[in-house]
Coordinates of C-alpha atoms and ligand atoms in Angstrom, one line a residue:
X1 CA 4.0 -14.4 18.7
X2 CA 3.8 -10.8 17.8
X3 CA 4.8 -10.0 14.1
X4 CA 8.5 -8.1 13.7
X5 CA 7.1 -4.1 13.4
X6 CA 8.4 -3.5 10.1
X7 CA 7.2 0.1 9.8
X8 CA 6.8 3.0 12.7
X9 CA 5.0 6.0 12.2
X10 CA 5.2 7.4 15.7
X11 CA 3.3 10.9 16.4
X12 CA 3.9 12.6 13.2
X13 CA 3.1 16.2 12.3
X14 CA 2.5 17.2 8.4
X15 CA 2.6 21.2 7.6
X16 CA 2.1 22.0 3.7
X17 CA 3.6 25.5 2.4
X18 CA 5.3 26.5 6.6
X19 CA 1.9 27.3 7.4
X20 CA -0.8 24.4 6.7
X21 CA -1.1 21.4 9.9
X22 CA -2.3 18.8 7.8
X23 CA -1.2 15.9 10.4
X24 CA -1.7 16.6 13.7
X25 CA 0.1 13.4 15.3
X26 CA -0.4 10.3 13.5
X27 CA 1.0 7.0 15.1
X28 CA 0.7 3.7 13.1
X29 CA 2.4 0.5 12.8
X30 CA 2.7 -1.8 10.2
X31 CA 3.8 -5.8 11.1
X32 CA 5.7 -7.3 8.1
X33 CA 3.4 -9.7 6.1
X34 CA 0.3 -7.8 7.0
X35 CA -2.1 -6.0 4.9
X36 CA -2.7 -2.3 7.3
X37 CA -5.7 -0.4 5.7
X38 CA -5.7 3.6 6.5
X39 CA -9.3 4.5 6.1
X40 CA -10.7 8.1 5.9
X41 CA -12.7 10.4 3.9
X42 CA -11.4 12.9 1.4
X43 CA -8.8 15.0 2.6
X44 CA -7.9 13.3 6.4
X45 CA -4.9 13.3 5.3
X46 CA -4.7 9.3 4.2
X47 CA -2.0 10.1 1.0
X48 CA 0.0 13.1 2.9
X49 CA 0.6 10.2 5.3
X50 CA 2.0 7.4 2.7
X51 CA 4.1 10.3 1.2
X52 CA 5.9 11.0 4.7
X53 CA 6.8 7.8 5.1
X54 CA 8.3 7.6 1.4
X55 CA 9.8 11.0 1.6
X56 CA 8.0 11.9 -1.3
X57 CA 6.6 15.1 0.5
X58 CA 9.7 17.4 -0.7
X59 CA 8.4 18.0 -3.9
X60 CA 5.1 19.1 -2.3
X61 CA 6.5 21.3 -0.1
X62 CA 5.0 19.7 2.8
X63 CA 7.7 18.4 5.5
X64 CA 7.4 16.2 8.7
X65 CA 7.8 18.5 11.6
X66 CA 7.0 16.6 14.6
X67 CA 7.2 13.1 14.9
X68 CA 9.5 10.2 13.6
X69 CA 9.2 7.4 10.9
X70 CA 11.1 4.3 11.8
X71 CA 11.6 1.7 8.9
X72 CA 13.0 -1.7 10.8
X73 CA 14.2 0.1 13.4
X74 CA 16.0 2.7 11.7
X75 CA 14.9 6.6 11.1
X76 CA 14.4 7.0 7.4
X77 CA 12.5 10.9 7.9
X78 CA 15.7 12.2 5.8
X79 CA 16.1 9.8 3.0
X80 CA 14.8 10.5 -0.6
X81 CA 12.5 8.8 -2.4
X82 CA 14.6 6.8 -4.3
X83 CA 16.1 5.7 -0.9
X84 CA 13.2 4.2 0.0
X85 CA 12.7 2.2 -2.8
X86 CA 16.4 0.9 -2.3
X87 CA 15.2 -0.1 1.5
X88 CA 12.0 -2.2 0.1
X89 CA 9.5 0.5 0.3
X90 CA 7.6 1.7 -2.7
X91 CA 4.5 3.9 -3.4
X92 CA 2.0 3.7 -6.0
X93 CA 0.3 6.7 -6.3
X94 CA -3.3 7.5 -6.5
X95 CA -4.6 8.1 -9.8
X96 CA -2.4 5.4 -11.0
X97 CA 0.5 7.4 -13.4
X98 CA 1.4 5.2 -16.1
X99 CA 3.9 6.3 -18.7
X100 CA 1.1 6.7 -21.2
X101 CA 3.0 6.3 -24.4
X102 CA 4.8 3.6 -23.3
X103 CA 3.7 0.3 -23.6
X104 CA 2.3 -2.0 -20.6
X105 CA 5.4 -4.3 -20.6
X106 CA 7.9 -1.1 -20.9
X107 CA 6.0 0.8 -18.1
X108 CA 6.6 -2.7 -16.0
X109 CA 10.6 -2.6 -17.1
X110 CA 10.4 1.1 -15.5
X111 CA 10.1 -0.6 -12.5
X112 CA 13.3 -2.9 -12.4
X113 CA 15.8 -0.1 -13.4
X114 CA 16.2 1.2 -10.1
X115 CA 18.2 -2.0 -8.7
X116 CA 20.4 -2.9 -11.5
X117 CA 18.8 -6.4 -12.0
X118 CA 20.2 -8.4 -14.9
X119 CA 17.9 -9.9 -17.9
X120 CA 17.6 -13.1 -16.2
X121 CA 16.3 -11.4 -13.2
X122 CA 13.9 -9.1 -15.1
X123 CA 12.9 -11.6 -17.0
X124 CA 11.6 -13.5 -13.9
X125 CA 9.9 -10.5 -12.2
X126 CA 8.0 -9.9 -15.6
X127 CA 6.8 -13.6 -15.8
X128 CA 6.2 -13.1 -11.3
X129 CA 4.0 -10.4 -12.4
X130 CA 1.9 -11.7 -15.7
X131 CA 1.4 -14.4 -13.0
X132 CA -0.6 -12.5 -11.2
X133 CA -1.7 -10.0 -13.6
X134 CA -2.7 -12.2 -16.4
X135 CA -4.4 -9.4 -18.5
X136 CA -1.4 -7.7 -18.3
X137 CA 0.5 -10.5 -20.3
X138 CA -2.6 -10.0 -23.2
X139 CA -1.9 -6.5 -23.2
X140 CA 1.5 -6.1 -22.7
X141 CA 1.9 -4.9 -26.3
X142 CA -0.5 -2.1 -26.1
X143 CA 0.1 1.4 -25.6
X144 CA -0.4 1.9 -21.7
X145 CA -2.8 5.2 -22.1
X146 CA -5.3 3.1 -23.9
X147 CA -5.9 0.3 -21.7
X148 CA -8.8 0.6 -18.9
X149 CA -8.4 2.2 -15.8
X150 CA -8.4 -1.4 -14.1
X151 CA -5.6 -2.4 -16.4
X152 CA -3.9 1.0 -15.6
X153 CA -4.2 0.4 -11.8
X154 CA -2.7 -3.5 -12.5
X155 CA 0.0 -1.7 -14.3
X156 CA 0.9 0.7 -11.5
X157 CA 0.8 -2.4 -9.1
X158 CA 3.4 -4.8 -11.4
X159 CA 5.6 -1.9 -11.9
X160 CA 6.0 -1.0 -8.1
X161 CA 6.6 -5.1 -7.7
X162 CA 9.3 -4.8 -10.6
X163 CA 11.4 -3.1 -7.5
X164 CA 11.6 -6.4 -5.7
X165 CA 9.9 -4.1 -2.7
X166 CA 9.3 -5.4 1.3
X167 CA 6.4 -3.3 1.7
X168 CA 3.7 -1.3 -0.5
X169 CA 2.4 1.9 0.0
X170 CA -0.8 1.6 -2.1
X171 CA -3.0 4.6 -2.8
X172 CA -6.3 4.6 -2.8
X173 CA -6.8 1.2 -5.3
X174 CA -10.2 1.5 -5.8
X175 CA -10.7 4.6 -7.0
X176 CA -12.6 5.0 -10.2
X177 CA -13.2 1.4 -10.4
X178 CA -16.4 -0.3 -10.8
X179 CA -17.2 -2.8 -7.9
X180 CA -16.0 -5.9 -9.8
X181 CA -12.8 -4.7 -10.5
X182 CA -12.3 -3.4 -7.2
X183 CA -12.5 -7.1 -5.7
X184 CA -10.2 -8.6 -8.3
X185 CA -7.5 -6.2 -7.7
X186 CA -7.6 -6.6 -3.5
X187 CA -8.1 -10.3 -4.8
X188 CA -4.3 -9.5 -6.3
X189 CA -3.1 -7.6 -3.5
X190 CA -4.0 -10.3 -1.1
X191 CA -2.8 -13.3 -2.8
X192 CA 0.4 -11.0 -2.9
X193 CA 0.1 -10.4 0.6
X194 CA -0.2 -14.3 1.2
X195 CA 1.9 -16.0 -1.6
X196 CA 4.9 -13.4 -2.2
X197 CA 5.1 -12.1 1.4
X198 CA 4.7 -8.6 0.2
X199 CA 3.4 -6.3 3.1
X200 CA 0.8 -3.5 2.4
X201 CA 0.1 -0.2 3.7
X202 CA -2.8 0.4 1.9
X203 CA -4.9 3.9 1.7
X204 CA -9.1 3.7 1.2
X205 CA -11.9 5.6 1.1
X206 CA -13.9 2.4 0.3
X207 CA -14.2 1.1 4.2
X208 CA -16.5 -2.0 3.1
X209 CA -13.7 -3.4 1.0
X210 CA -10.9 -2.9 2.7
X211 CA -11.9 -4.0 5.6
X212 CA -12.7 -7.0 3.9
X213 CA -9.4 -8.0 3.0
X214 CA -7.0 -6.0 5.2
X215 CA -6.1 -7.6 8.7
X216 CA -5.7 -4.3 10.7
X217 CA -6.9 -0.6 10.3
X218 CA -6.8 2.8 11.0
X219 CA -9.3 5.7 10.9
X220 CA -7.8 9.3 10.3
X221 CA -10.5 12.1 10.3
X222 CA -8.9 15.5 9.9
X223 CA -5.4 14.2 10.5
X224 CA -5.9 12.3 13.4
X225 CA -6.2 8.9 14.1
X226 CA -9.7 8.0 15.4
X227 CA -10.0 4.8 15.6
X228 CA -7.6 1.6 15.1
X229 CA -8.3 -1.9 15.5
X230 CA -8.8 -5.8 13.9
X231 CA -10.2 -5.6 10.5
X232 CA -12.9 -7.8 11.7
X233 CA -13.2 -6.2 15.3
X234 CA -13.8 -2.7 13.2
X235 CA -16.3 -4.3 10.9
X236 CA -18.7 -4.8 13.8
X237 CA -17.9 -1.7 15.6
X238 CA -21.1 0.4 16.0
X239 CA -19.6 3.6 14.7
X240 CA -17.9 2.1 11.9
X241 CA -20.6 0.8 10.7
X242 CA -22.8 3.6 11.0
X243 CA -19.9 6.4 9.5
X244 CA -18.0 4.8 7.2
X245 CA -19.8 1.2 6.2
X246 CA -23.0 2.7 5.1
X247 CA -21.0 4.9 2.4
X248 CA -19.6 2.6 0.3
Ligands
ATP301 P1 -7.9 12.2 -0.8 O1 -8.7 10.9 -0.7 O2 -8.6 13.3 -1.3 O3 -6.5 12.0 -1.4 P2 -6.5 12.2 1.7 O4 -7.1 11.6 3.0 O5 -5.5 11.4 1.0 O6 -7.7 12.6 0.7 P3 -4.6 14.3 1.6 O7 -4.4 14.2 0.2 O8 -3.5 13.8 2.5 O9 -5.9 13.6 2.1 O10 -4.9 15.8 2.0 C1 -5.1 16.2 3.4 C2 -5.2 17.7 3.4 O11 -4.0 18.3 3.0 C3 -6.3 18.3 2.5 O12 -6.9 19.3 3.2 C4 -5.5 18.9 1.4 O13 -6.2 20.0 0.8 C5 -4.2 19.3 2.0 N1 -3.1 19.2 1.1 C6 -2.7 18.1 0.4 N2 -1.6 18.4 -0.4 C7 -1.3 19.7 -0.2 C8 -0.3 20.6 -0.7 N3 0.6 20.1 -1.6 N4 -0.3 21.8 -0.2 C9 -1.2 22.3 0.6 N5 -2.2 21.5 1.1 C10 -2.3 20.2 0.8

């Protein structure tokens, strides 16, 4: 059977400022319960393509001028941001943004106040996410700017699954992480993926990884889709392996 397409990105253009093509007709689909990696160097265009589809281009002044994005069947191109997150999809951003004088556990209540849970409810999706953040239940007390960059990246993760979301928009995980760290948290993201039903959309420059653990990809050089395919069917493809798995 073929998986219900839970997200449509069909042929979408990206200009920055009225004047800069930054996507020059992306298409992509993401199947509910799958993990969908967006591979590409720096500046393809990987996170001005997550921000279309969660309408969080506005504030950039970028704007989708070609194209449509279809969340279950429905155009969402004109929603806001906070729309989205209402509809079951969230972003976490690269670079991670934690509330830095806040503590772990209040940046993860951040996350619930969008959908007027009650306590009980709350109190579940905090003890949902220690579950899978464990280190994040040792440190909840601590002051969020200075835990590691690791525990940041956990924190921007259990906040975003404080919003009870459908589908993830993750930016770029691995960035600034030291190898080990980067296998616990698509470790995370995977048993997500697998025990929770959460689907990803994830952005990487790190190829080698997240072809490891994602089931599908994409590869967008200069705003255009390249190359798309079966995680594992990429893994062995000569030019993927010669481009983008010798890097990392
Ligand atoms: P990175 O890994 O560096 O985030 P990326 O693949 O996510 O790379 P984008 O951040 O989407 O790439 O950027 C794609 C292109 O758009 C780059 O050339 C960048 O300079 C340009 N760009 C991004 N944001 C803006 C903006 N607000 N205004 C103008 N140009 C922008």
């Amino acid at each position: 059977a073929t998986a219900e397409k839970l997200l449509e990105v069909n042929n979408i253009e990206v200009i920055y400022n009225h004047v800069i093509l930054v996507l020059k007709g992306v298409s992509l689909h993401v199947p509910k319960g799958g993990i969908t990696a967006l591979l590409g160097g720096n500046g393809a265009g990987k996170t001005t393509t997550l921000k279309a589809v969660s309408n969080l281009l506005h504030s950039e002044r970028g704007e989708v001028t070609k194209g449509s994005i279809l969340y279950r069947g429905e155009r969402v191109a004109d929603l806001d941001p906070a729309a989205m997150v209402k509809k079951g999809v969230i972003q976490v951003m690269e670079g991670r943004h934690c509330f830095e004088h806040l503590t772990v556990e209040e940046n993860l209540l951040t996350g619930s106040y969008t959908r007027g849970a009650s306590k009980g409810e709350i109190d579940a999706d905090l003890d949902l996410v220690y579950s899978y953040f464990p280190r994040l239940k040792e440190r909840r007390k601590s002051q969020a700017g200075y835990t590691s960059g690791g525990e940041q990246q956990m924190v921007a993760i259990g906040r975003a699954i404080m919003s009870r979301p459908e589908t993830v928009l993750l930016d770029e995980p691995s960035m600034g992480l030291a190898p080990q760290l980067v296998e616990q948290i698509f470790g995370i993201v995977k048993d997500l993926n697998e025990k929770e039903g959460l689907t990803f959309l994830l952005a990487e420059q790190n190829t080698n990884v997240a072809l490891r653990f994602a089931h599908y990809g994409y590869i967008l050089e200069s705003g255009r889709i390249v190359m798309d395919g079966p995680a594992a069917e990429l893994r062995e493809n000569p030019d993927v392996k010669e481009f983008y798995l010798g890097m990392s």
